[in-house]
XYZ file of C-alpha atoms in Angstrom:
751
model
C 10.662 61.101 -23.757
C 10.384 57.924 -21.632
C 13.213 55.468 -22.022
C 12.285 51.783 -21.608
C 14.829 49.808 -19.650
C 15.809 46.659 -21.476
C 16.948 43.979 -19.047
C 20.171 42.234 -19.797
C 20.179 38.777 -21.396
C 20.867 36.129 -18.789
C 21.729 32.432 -18.865
C 20.654 29.943 -16.190
C 21.205 26.279 -15.500
C 18.164 24.635 -13.942
C 18.270 21.136 -12.428
C 14.920 19.604 -11.524
C 14.615 16.581 -9.238
C 11.614 14.396 -8.533
C 9.233 12.371 -10.698
C 10.004 14.278 -13.875
C 10.618 11.531 -16.425
C 7.943 9.747 -18.413
C 5.398 12.354 -17.347
C 5.642 14.860 -20.188
C 8.064 17.154 -18.416
C 10.412 17.906 -21.328
C 7.627 18.924 -23.763
C 6.150 21.023 -20.965
C 9.549 22.730 -20.547
C 9.777 23.145 -24.331
C 6.369 24.829 -24.749
C 6.872 26.962 -21.629
C 10.267 28.147 -22.941
C 8.631 29.095 -26.237
C 5.889 30.959 -24.371
C 8.514 33.168 -22.690
C 10.759 33.578 -25.756
C 13.632 31.639 -24.200
C 16.371 29.728 -25.971
C 18.374 26.743 -24.760
C 18.169 23.003 -24.232
C 16.476 20.415 -22.021
C 17.280 16.737 -21.551
C 16.849 13.849 -19.112
C 19.725 12.696 -16.937
C 19.988 9.774 -14.521
C 19.109 12.195 -11.729
C 16.308 14.306 -13.199
C 15.853 16.970 -15.876
C 18.605 19.363 -16.939
C 17.776 22.749 -18.516
C 19.824 25.605 -19.891
C 17.918 28.803 -20.775
C 18.870 32.186 -22.134
C 16.647 35.253 -22.249
C 15.380 38.316 -20.409
C 15.579 38.136 -16.610
C 11.823 38.628 -16.144
C 11.008 35.952 -18.702
C 13.361 33.462 -17.042
C 11.795 34.175 -13.632
C 8.297 33.666 -15.070
C 9.492 30.446 -16.721
C 10.858 29.056 -13.424
C 7.675 30.042 -11.574
C 5.539 28.173 -14.105
C 7.744 25.084 -13.785
C 7.091 25.134 -10.032
C 3.412 26.053 -10.066
C 1.933 24.260 -13.089
C 3.870 21.052 -13.843
C 2.283 18.197 -15.855
C -0.391 16.166 -14.005
C 1.833 13.187 -13.162
C 4.984 15.158 -12.306
C 6.153 15.505 -8.696
C 8.844 18.158 -8.207
C 10.969 17.617 -5.111
C 13.617 20.271 -5.732
C 14.674 22.908 -8.272
C 18.255 24.194 -8.320
C 19.124 27.310 -10.324
C 22.562 28.774 -11.007
C 24.127 31.280 -13.402
C 25.760 30.180 -16.652
C 27.862 31.816 -19.300
C 25.824 32.823 -22.338
C 26.204 30.346 -25.213
C 23.976 32.235 -27.700
C 21.513 29.438 -28.438
C 19.424 30.158 -31.532
C 16.283 28.334 -30.361
C 15.053 25.906 -27.702
C 15.572 22.182 -28.229
C 14.929 18.869 -26.548
C 18.052 16.749 -26.901
C 18.932 13.129 -26.137
C 19.201 11.863 -22.578
C 22.585 11.851 -20.902
C 23.575 9.528 -18.089
C 25.377 10.603 -14.929
C 25.948 9.099 -11.495
C 22.637 10.318 -10.094
C 19.236 8.705 -9.838
C 15.686 9.788 -10.449
C 12.433 8.659 -8.803
C 10.278 6.599 -11.158
C 6.633 7.401 -11.743
C 4.143 4.794 -10.543
C 1.836 3.193 -13.108
C -1.218 5.357 -13.691
C -4.733 4.696 -14.953
C -5.681 5.659 -18.501
C -6.544 9.371 -18.861
C -9.773 10.938 -20.161
C -8.148 12.040 -23.439
C -7.076 8.482 -24.244
C -10.486 7.099 -23.260
C -12.159 9.596 -25.567
C -9.932 8.461 -28.458
C -10.429 4.781 -27.610
C -14.213 5.239 -27.846
C -14.134 7.295 -31.059
C -14.838 5.135 -34.169
C -13.017 7.722 -36.275
C -9.801 7.561 -34.260
C -7.001 5.251 -35.393
C -6.751 3.855 -31.859
C -10.450 3.045 -31.611
C -10.744 0.155 -29.132
C -6.975 -0.257 -28.941
C -6.381 -2.087 -25.616
C -2.944 -0.523 -24.996
C -3.736 3.129 -25.642
C -1.689 5.571 -23.532
C 0.003 8.964 -23.627
C 2.412 11.076 -21.606
C -0.271 11.629 -18.980
C -1.186 7.993 -18.311
C -0.340 4.340 -18.644
C 2.350 1.945 -17.426
C 5.586 3.314 -15.960
C 7.233 1.347 -13.131
C 5.897 -1.975 -14.426
C 7.771 -1.647 -17.747
C 11.005 0.135 -16.751
C 14.321 -1.729 -16.766
C 16.639 1.158 -15.922
C 16.968 4.942 -15.875
C 16.916 7.380 -17.603
C 13.343 6.438 -18.499
C 13.634 6.077 -22.287
C 11.999 3.520 -24.588
C 15.188 1.429 -25.088
C 15.227 0.871 -21.307
C 11.643 -0.404 -21.132
C 9.876 -3.551 -22.296
C 8.535 -1.473 -25.229
C 11.963 -1.642 -26.900
C 10.881 -4.712 -28.888
C 8.062 -2.769 -30.593
C 9.509 -0.481 -33.317
C 7.154 2.449 -33.821
C 5.235 2.830 -37.058
C 5.565 6.074 -38.985
C 2.493 7.680 -37.380
C 3.459 6.759 -33.811
C 7.029 7.906 -34.380
C 5.792 11.255 -35.636
C 3.744 11.728 -32.446
C 6.633 10.538 -30.288
C 9.012 13.116 -31.787
C 6.612 16.081 -31.845
C 7.049 18.267 -28.726
C 3.566 19.689 -29.312
C 1.932 16.230 -29.253
C 0.433 14.613 -26.152
C 2.479 11.508 -26.908
C 5.852 13.214 -27.164
C 8.308 10.767 -25.634
C 5.509 8.683 -24.116
C 7.612 5.526 -23.906
C 4.743 2.971 -24.207
C 3.215 4.773 -27.239
C 1.862 2.292 -29.802
C -1.102 1.450 -31.988
C -2.694 -1.525 -33.768
C 0.004 -1.428 -36.455
C 3.114 -1.486 -34.263
C 2.231 -2.208 -30.635
C 1.395 -5.082 -28.307
C -1.424 -7.457 -29.189
C -3.895 -9.609 -27.283
C -4.194 -13.369 -27.415
C -7.084 -15.466 -26.069
C -6.241 -18.970 -24.880
C -8.905 -21.427 -23.809
C -11.170 -22.247 -26.710
C -12.102 -21.019 -30.167
C -12.133 -17.253 -30.423
C -13.226 -16.115 -33.852
C -14.355 -12.707 -32.606
C -12.244 -10.103 -30.819
C -10.435 -11.333 -27.719
C -12.252 -9.022 -25.287
C -15.630 -10.370 -26.390
C -14.389 -13.916 -25.840
C -13.415 -12.989 -22.266
C -16.833 -11.375 -21.698
C -18.624 -14.477 -23.005
C -16.533 -16.737 -20.750
C -17.336 -14.627 -17.685
C -21.054 -14.665 -18.555
C -20.860 -18.478 -18.583
C -19.375 -18.511 -15.071
C -15.833 -19.281 -16.217
C -12.633 -18.110 -14.518
C -10.395 -16.008 -16.756
C -6.781 -15.074 -16.047
C -6.261 -11.569 -17.437
C -2.824 -10.044 -17.910
C -2.973 -6.468 -16.666
C -0.498 -3.674 -15.928
C 1.453 -5.232 -13.074
C 0.546 -8.880 -13.380
C -2.316 -11.317 -13.859
C -5.767 -11.120 -12.281
C -8.163 -14.007 -11.881
C -11.584 -12.712 -12.892
C -15.014 -14.184 -12.347
C -18.651 -13.030 -12.234
C -19.107 -11.457 -8.777
C -22.849 -12.210 -8.810
C -22.468 -15.963 -9.313
C -22.269 -18.035 -6.112
C -21.062 -21.054 -8.064
C -18.348 -19.160 -9.955
C -16.986 -17.518 -6.796
C -17.047 -20.843 -4.923
C -15.153 -22.505 -7.793
C -12.519 -19.758 -7.749
C -12.022 -20.107 -3.983
C -11.823 -23.855 -4.225
C -9.343 -23.950 -7.103
C -7.179 -21.159 -5.761
C -7.301 -22.599 -2.232
C -8.049 -19.139 -0.906
C -10.421 -19.618 1.974
C -11.965 -16.773 3.923
C -9.967 -13.770 2.715
C -12.279 -11.277 1.014
C -12.050 -10.737 -2.720
C -11.738 -7.323 -4.364
C -14.310 -6.431 -6.992
C -14.058 -4.294 -10.131
C -17.155 -2.292 -11.026
C -17.931 -0.463 -14.251
C -18.438 3.048 -12.868
C -19.492 5.065 -9.827
C -23.171 4.395 -10.530
C -22.594 0.670 -10.231
C -20.482 1.160 -7.085
C -23.309 3.133 -5.445
C -25.677 0.240 -6.082
C -23.637 -1.980 -3.746
C -21.806 0.427 -1.409
C -22.080 3.714 0.432
C -19.615 6.170 -1.126
C -18.575 9.504 0.367
C -17.174 12.356 -1.740
C -13.664 11.600 -0.460
C -14.009 7.913 -1.345
C -15.222 8.878 -4.822
C -12.066 10.939 -5.294
C -9.927 7.930 -4.358
C -11.854 5.613 -6.683
C -11.629 8.058 -9.596
C -8.023 9.137 -9.026
C -5.469 8.085 -11.634
C -3.842 5.866 -9.027
C -7.006 3.719 -9.177
C -6.577 1.795 -5.908
C -8.900 -0.738 -4.354
C -10.955 1.327 -1.886
C -12.614 -0.217 1.173
C -16.266 0.834 1.226
C -19.210 0.182 3.514
C -21.639 -2.334 2.017
C -25.223 -1.463 1.103
C -28.255 -3.740 0.980
C -27.660 -5.019 -2.568
C -25.790 -8.313 -2.339
C -22.921 -9.791 -4.305
C -22.323 -13.535 -4.548
C -21.831 -15.591 -1.432
C -18.117 -15.964 -0.842
C -16.993 -12.540 -2.078
C -16.622 -10.924 1.359
C -18.693 -12.945 3.813
C -19.039 -11.809 7.418
C -17.709 -8.310 6.718
C -19.479 -4.991 6.399
C -16.922 -3.620 3.938
C -16.019 -4.425 0.360
C -12.832 -3.696 -1.594
C -13.847 -1.958 -4.818
C -11.869 -0.620 -7.765
C -12.813 0.976 -11.058
C -11.254 0.098 -14.432
C -7.770 1.553 -14.861
C -6.261 -0.151 -17.908
C -7.819 0.267 -21.382
C -8.485 -3.464 -21.457
C -10.673 -3.148 -18.336
C -12.850 -0.447 -19.919
C -13.290 -2.490 -23.085
C -14.279 -5.540 -21.024
C -16.675 -3.739 -18.673
C -18.480 -2.268 -21.705
C -19.481 -5.809 -22.683
C -20.809 -7.097 -19.350
C -23.464 -5.784 -16.972
C -22.162 -7.256 -13.705
C -19.218 -6.574 -11.336
C -16.306 -8.988 -11.482
C -14.035 -10.384 -8.829
C -10.478 -9.298 -9.679
C -8.059 -11.108 -7.418
C -4.311 -11.555 -7.744
C -3.319 -14.197 -10.282
C -1.128 -16.357 -8.075
C -1.086 -19.619 -6.175
C -1.321 -19.719 -2.370
C 0.637 -16.643 -1.323
C 3.221 -16.823 -4.092
C 4.067 -13.590 -5.965
C 1.561 -12.499 -8.607
C 2.241 -14.056 -12.052
C 3.594 -11.613 -14.636
C 4.792 -13.665 -17.634
C 2.606 -15.543 -20.120
C 4.417 -18.870 -19.745
C 4.471 -18.543 -15.960
C 0.722 -17.890 -15.839
C -0.146 -20.677 -18.265
C 1.776 -23.132 -16.102
C 0.939 -21.952 -12.580
C -2.698 -20.980 -13.162
C -3.669 -23.863 -15.455
C -5.604 -25.637 -12.686
C -7.426 -22.448 -11.686
C -8.306 -20.544 -14.868
C -10.565 -21.842 -17.644
C -9.203 -19.290 -20.105
C -6.431 -16.721 -20.440
C -6.237 -13.252 -21.932
C -2.549 -12.757 -22.744
C -0.576 -10.010 -24.411
C 2.989 -9.759 -25.719
C 4.114 -6.693 -23.735
C 6.434 -7.948 -21.009
C 5.943 -6.856 -17.413
C 9.368 -6.045 -15.990
C 8.277 -5.275 -12.406
C 5.287 -7.205 -11.124
C 3.129 -5.153 -8.787
C -0.187 -5.800 -7.013
C -3.148 -3.457 -6.744
C -3.000 -0.934 -3.930
C -5.603 -1.015 -1.153
C -6.671 2.135 0.639
C -9.533 3.761 2.545
C -10.666 7.150 3.770
C -11.075 7.484 7.514
C -10.498 10.007 10.271
C -10.204 12.881 7.806
C -7.465 11.368 5.617
C -6.585 8.613 3.182
C -5.254 5.497 4.946
C -3.148 3.292 2.686
C -3.396 -0.376 3.630
C -1.348 -1.942 0.812
C 1.021 0.372 -1.051
C 1.612 -0.890 -4.560
C 0.417 0.029 -8.088
C -0.254 3.749 -8.469
C 1.700 4.667 -5.320
C 5.010 2.786 -5.393
C 7.830 3.459 -5.965
C 7.107 7.164 -5.338
C 9.430 8.033 -2.424
C 8.634 9.508 0.967
C 10.572 12.749 1.479
C 12.511 12.843 4.745
C 12.892 16.077 6.693
C 16.677 15.763 6.659
C 19.135 14.048 4.356
C 20.037 10.587 5.594
C 23.651 10.508 6.776
C 24.196 7.066 5.278
C 22.406 4.919 2.730
C 20.334 2.423 4.708
C 18.607 -0.724 3.540
C 15.768 -1.528 5.965
C 14.514 -5.059 5.363
C 11.039 -4.850 6.919
C 9.195 -7.604 8.746
C 7.569 -10.945 7.987
C 3.905 -10.177 7.206
C 2.948 -7.719 4.443
C 6.637 -7.137 3.819
C 8.116 -4.067 2.211
C 11.733 -2.955 2.335
C 13.055 0.603 2.284
C 16.213 2.185 0.868
C 17.259 5.704 1.867
C 19.321 8.021 -0.296
C 19.690 11.653 0.728
C 16.241 12.915 1.694
C 14.478 10.159 -0.266
C 13.073 7.027 1.356
C 12.203 4.521 -1.375
C 9.688 2.128 0.160
C 9.211 -0.884 -2.052
C 5.871 -1.928 -3.403
C 4.015 -4.591 -1.398
C 6.064 -7.812 -1.424
C 3.757 -9.896 0.807
C 4.269 -12.460 3.536
C 7.721 -14.033 3.513
C 6.454 -17.509 4.258
C 7.664 -19.502 1.264
C 10.737 -19.832 -0.920
C 9.174 -18.139 -3.962
C 8.206 -15.052 -1.945
C 11.648 -14.879 -0.346
C 13.439 -15.165 -3.695
C 11.200 -12.453 -5.130
C 11.986 -10.259 -2.115
C 15.752 -10.598 -2.621
C 15.413 -10.017 -6.358
C 13.460 -6.795 -5.781
C 16.036 -5.470 -3.302
C 18.692 -5.823 -6.004
C 16.433 -4.168 -8.580
C 15.728 -1.139 -6.353
C 19.430 -0.773 -5.553
C 20.209 -0.740 -9.262
C 17.251 1.417 -10.330
C 17.889 4.140 -7.758
C 21.693 3.890 -7.826
C 21.933 3.116 -4.106
C 24.735 1.185 -2.454
C 23.553 0.529 1.114
C 26.159 1.174 3.796
C 24.065 -0.102 6.724
C 21.261 -2.620 7.078
C 18.373 -2.254 9.559
C 16.237 -5.184 10.680
C 13.656 -6.378 13.188
C 14.667 -7.931 16.531
C 12.889 -11.178 15.659
C 15.607 -13.652 14.610
C 13.070 -15.996 13.017
C 11.977 -13.536 10.327
C 13.410 -14.370 6.904
C 14.000 -10.637 6.467
C 16.177 -10.633 9.607
C 18.035 -13.720 8.410
C 18.657 -11.964 5.094
C 20.066 -8.951 6.988
C 22.331 -11.204 9.056
C 23.654 -12.789 5.856
C 24.722 -9.423 4.405
C 28.244 -8.183 4.970
C 27.127 -4.787 6.264
C 26.985 -3.072 9.665
C 23.596 -3.829 11.226
C 21.107 -1.885 13.345
C 18.505 -3.889 15.251
C 15.149 -2.098 15.602
C 12.277 -2.956 17.921
C 9.102 -3.682 15.967
C 6.741 -1.221 17.655
C 9.268 1.579 17.792
C 9.491 1.146 13.994
C 5.694 1.397 13.723
C 5.597 4.696 15.606
C 8.562 6.188 13.729
C 7.020 5.235 10.366
C 4.216 7.646 11.228
C 6.552 10.280 12.691
C 8.563 10.269 9.441
C 5.402 10.965 7.448
C 4.686 14.107 9.475
C 8.327 15.179 9.969
C 8.073 14.811 13.753
C 11.389 14.712 15.608
C 10.475 15.557 19.191
C 9.359 13.029 21.807
C 5.831 11.684 21.361
C 3.448 9.348 23.137
C 3.507 6.377 20.775
C 0.585 3.931 20.897
C 1.284 0.770 18.892
C -1.550 -1.762 18.570
C -1.010 -4.851 16.434
C -0.813 -8.644 16.434
C 2.743 -9.579 17.308
C 6.178 -8.031 17.547
C 9.263 -9.221 19.400
C 9.837 -7.262 22.614
C 13.062 -6.294 24.336
C 12.158 -8.564 27.269
C 11.792 -11.647 25.044
C 7.979 -11.624 25.195
C 5.581 -10.918 22.337
C 4.378 -7.315 22.316
C 1.391 -5.818 20.536
C -0.410 -3.257 22.725
C 2.328 -0.817 23.672
C 2.596 2.708 25.061
C 5.972 4.225 24.298
C 7.618 7.551 25.013
C 9.855 7.835 21.988
C 11.680 9.928 19.450
C 13.385 8.907 16.213
C 16.284 7.257 18.053
C 15.107 5.659 21.311
C 12.005 4.673 23.235
C 10.854 3.985 26.766
C 8.047 1.486 27.252
C 5.631 2.974 29.791
C 2.508 0.838 29.445
C 1.027 -2.252 27.842
C -1.744 -4.828 27.932
C -1.205 -7.346 30.724
C 0.784 -10.383 29.573
C -1.326 -13.438 28.793
C -0.260 -16.988 27.860
C -0.619 -18.031 24.229
C -0.833 -21.837 24.332
C 0.710 -23.299 21.199
C 2.162 -20.009 19.980
C 1.476 -19.747 16.226
C -1.187 -22.460 16.509
C -3.233 -20.202 18.801
C -3.226 -17.435 16.184
C -5.163 -19.807 13.895
C -7.186 -21.662 16.554
C -8.315 -18.577 18.418
C -10.223 -20.520 21.076
C -6.735 -21.346 22.388
C -6.025 -17.612 22.615
C -9.302 -17.142 24.493
C -8.322 -19.913 26.942
C -5.027 -18.130 27.578
C -6.853 -14.891 28.422
C -9.446 -16.532 30.723
C -7.419 -19.357 32.298
C -7.306 -17.683 35.742
C -11.119 -17.650 35.948
C -11.964 -20.699 33.873
C -15.055 -21.690 35.910
C -16.856 -18.464 35.002
C -16.518 -19.423 31.313
C -17.876 -22.942 31.844
C -20.364 -22.717 28.938
C -17.615 -21.610 26.564
C -15.211 -24.359 27.656
C -17.841 -27.104 27.317
C -18.110 -26.454 23.569
C -14.742 -28.147 23.071
C -13.316 -31.601 23.629
C -12.626 -31.925 27.377
C -9.377 -33.848 26.845
C -8.016 -31.123 24.569
C -9.021 -28.415 27.069
C -7.236 -30.291 29.892
C -4.080 -30.542 27.764
C -4.194 -26.827 26.882
C -4.727 -25.772 30.509
C -1.801 -27.950 31.641
C 0.268 -26.486 28.807
C -0.515 -23.007 30.186
C 0.175 -24.033 33.783
C 3.541 -25.628 32.939
C 4.461 -22.944 30.363
C 5.132 -25.531 27.649
C 5.291 -23.898 24.197
C 3.372 -21.004 25.691
C 4.857 -17.571 24.961
C 3.447 -14.573 26.803
C 1.812 -11.796 24.799
C 0.643 -8.239 25.384
C -1.146 -8.119 22.046
C -4.158 -6.113 20.898
C -4.647 -8.502 17.988
C -4.863 -11.466 20.356
C -7.230 -9.510 22.644
C -9.577 -9.134 19.650
C -9.220 -12.849 18.852
C -10.165 -13.800 22.410
C -13.259 -11.563 22.283
C -14.321 -12.944 18.881
C -14.051 -16.522 20.131
C -15.890 -15.840 23.401
C -18.737 -14.233 21.434
C -19.029 -17.347 19.265
C -18.104 -15.556 16.037
C -15.570 -18.248 15.185
C -13.145 -20.599 16.907
C -10.644 -20.814 14.077
C -9.611 -18.185 11.544
C -8.698 -18.709 7.917
C -6.384 -15.677 7.904
C -4.882 -13.487 10.605
C -7.214 -10.714 11.686
C -10.403 -12.424 10.486
C -11.923 -12.517 13.960
C -11.140 -8.833 14.534
C -12.597 -7.866 11.146
C -15.819 -9.744 11.817
C -16.041 -8.211 15.283
C -15.678 -4.733 13.782
C -18.374 -5.514 11.214
C -20.947 -5.944 14.013
C -20.546 -2.383 15.327
C -23.532 -0.080 15.732
C -23.347 3.545 16.842
C -23.232 3.522 20.642
C -21.104 5.250 23.301
C -21.458 2.615 26.039
C -18.321 0.841 27.240
C -17.238 -1.698 29.839
C -15.477 -0.796 33.049
C -11.723 -1.183 32.697
C -8.792 -1.516 35.064
C -5.383 0.110 34.631
C -2.917 -0.507 37.427
C 0.644 0.646 37.979
C 3.589 -1.679 38.320
C 6.846 -0.281 36.967
C 4.670 0.516 33.922
C 0.963 1.105 33.395
C -0.768 -2.252 32.897
C -4.214 -2.703 31.299
C -6.101 -5.719 32.618
C -7.991 -7.353 29.698
C -9.776 -9.894 31.928
C -12.005 -7.228 33.458
C -13.415 -6.340 30.020
C -13.727 -9.944 28.795
C -15.577 -10.914 31.988
C -18.232 -8.240 31.357
C -18.374 -9.076 27.648
C -19.061 -12.754 28.330
C -21.586 -11.897 31.035
C -23.552 -9.844 28.480
C -23.281 -12.678 25.972
C -24.732 -15.188 28.478
C -27.601 -12.778 29.145
C -28.491 -12.873 25.447
C -27.628 -9.246 24.732
C -27.251 -8.562 21.021
C -23.700 -9.227 19.850
C -23.755 -5.931 17.953
C -24.139 -4.074 21.259
C -21.424 -6.191 22.890
C -18.975 -5.700 20.015
C -19.539 -1.938 20.108
C -19.003 -1.775 23.875
C -15.815 -3.818 23.478
C -14.415 -1.356 20.926
C -15.476 1.630 23.011
C -13.700 0.143 26.024
C -10.420 0.082 24.097
C -10.966 3.696 23.073
C -11.654 4.658 26.704
C -8.640 2.988 28.317
C -6.347 4.231 25.536
C -7.572 7.783 26.030
C -7.282 7.481 29.817
C -3.698 6.271 29.598
C -2.785 9.022 27.104
C -4.072 11.597 29.620
C -2.018 10.023 32.407
C 1.132 10.022 30.282
C 0.616 13.642 29.251
C 0.432 14.614 32.929
C 3.529 12.604 33.762
C 5.760 13.448 30.803
C 4.360 16.763 29.576
C 4.003 15.477 25.998
C 0.989 16.515 23.926
C 1.698 14.747 20.624
C 0.215 11.251 20.264
C 1.146 8.913 17.409
C -1.031 5.884 16.593
C 0.344 3.029 14.499
C 0.189 -0.746 14.100
C -2.089 -3.086 12.184
C -4.964 -2.877 14.661
C -5.505 0.722 13.542
C -6.755 -0.631 10.224
C -9.922 -0.948 12.313
C -11.809 2.052 10.969
C -14.062 2.486 13.996
C -11.230 2.259 16.523
C -9.051 4.784 14.680
C -11.813 7.295 13.951
C -13.243 7.180 17.476
C -9.848 7.433 19.156
C -8.609 10.295 16.960
C -11.790 12.246 17.737
C -11.500 11.634 21.489
C -7.806 12.546 21.644
C -8.348 15.701 19.589
C -11.276 16.740 21.798
C -8.896 16.483 24.780
C -6.437 18.878 23.156
C -3.931 16.309 21.918
C -2.180 16.634 18.568
C -2.924 13.188 17.217
C -1.218 11.572 14.215
C -1.772 8.282 12.396
C -0.346 6.741 9.220
C -1.679 7.962 5.914
C 0.933 7.692 3.127
C 2.358 4.393 4.338
C 0.465 1.472 5.875
C -0.030 1.396 9.640
C 0.418 -2.383 9.381
C 3.750 -4.147 8.874
C 3.908 -2.764 5.336
C 5.122 0.494 6.909
C 7.747 -0.645 9.415
C 10.616 -0.641 6.908
C 10.350 3.161 6.770
C 10.523 3.316 10.576
C 13.513 0.968 10.625
C 15.375 3.108 8.083
C 14.738 6.387 9.920
C 15.714 4.932 13.319
C 18.928 3.469 11.880
C 19.830 6.813 10.325
C 19.205 8.612 13.605
C 21.286 6.134 15.593
C 24.155 6.561 13.135
C 24.101 10.375 13.033
C 27.049 10.616 15.377
């Protein structure tokens, strides 16, 4: 007779940390517990999900394994802690009410509508047929509607919508897809649309579609704020939008109905398709095809920012039109995106012809994210809806809670707590009072939402940044961080690198330790300190900020030592102005010195006649990149040794302008210019590896948004045996430096 061993009943406490609220985690725990015949309870806390289970040892082990291996689609588990409990003899397994504690929990980003909800929305027999706010546990708004944690309906903007009997039944049924889906609603009890801007006797979506067909501009309230929408095939409509919004030059993003429509206008790789179709639904930068959109959408560039519908309202709208639409942020001249109905009606009244409003409040305004796929990985350019506020996990727990305030352009801030680094969503340029007030307001919101009391504040060396001035106004110990060191460490933190690396930081401007403006820097650094070992030769920037807009001034600064060679270029401009600029350079009047890759690109763009003034920073560089053809030729370059390695930009510009005077195609010249940067960067990396014995290279800074430069350089470094790293999860531009600042401050304070 074989005796079967019966394992002893056990009791375990399980604490789960990560994005585990508002993502269907408790019903998942409930059904999994039933599957393994376990009894106990589960509930949300302010720090995650708390579980008590009782049952056979093997069943509990299988239960825990399934929690780890097969969580709900939107859940992100950072840590599971298990410990023994005394048996309480539960009779069944229950989901009970949330309980608050002193902890905090990461909040899920807003996610695009799921396939199940779309299927219901398009089913005439479903009670939510064509309901523009359909959602479930696996999709819909999260961060944009949350007021506080734990993430429960009374702490969201849905609290003002009492559920009808049918919705409440779904909400309370652990077996239903809408169990505790906080935004759950329907036609009878949920948010409603309102069309403003003329008679609308039909449904509101059709009125929007008709307005767009007539070339009108419509302000549409979305998940994180308002968009300004217009027909992307109409030259007149796009021109009107640019004119009214006073947005000159910057490319517009476009929403397209589906992948088939995207492929009509753009080349799309499999990886780019995955990004477009992911639930995060970012704007993805794609290479343009022959089929043209309206003049003014993205002139002078070979790429286009494209997104697919992500909110139910977008799908309903795109079903009624047969053309792509411009979907640009609903704001006025660099102010934060509008989120409230009254705010939009007031601020956008001189831009929009009509408005599509709704009565669900947006608590946290958030822009669309922008990303791309390049060099074998996703490269986030603007981290916002769909990505933020999901934290970056640090290799080690931060010793203190740090608030890192970021920079000036493309600002984000970062708060560390334990091994979490909460990088804010994209705030934008801090160049006006509204943006600065929004920035300060969001810092307070993140502190409250994630239960963080900063003990130290980290900031950039540049005293003129409003972010630095904010840091100086706070009554906290401060850590000053060099801009380019922060760039490199932002990337190191992504890949959990702690050892010394060769850091290559290419960008527009950053304040240097010697008082000059840096931007093309070679650093030997770790998470705490750096040694500058190379850079682009310093050049005068006559007029400072003025030269960043009037890039012919930048060009004059780069060529002033050999001005006679560039006689044809100089003669294009007013001779009196040129004389004043050259004297300004000679006498060093309002003429800072820069070692900037961004300014090097500006000088090249101006010398090639692409443009003499830019409408936004980086325009010249973007247009230069758009000329590239496949070619391995490059210009001779000069690197000489002073105390540091110095790259002489004049040698390359001289050859570039010589080719231009000969009438060589600008596409060939632009390609050779880019290849030259790749070559001297690679050469210097080899020299530094020989000298310092370091094989890891980290690339960061806004200039690495240049797809060709990054891809070509990564390939060349890898072929030479380097381990090469570049930003992926956080932007390589100034949107990522707050993470670097926070990590450096933590490292400096470890002792």
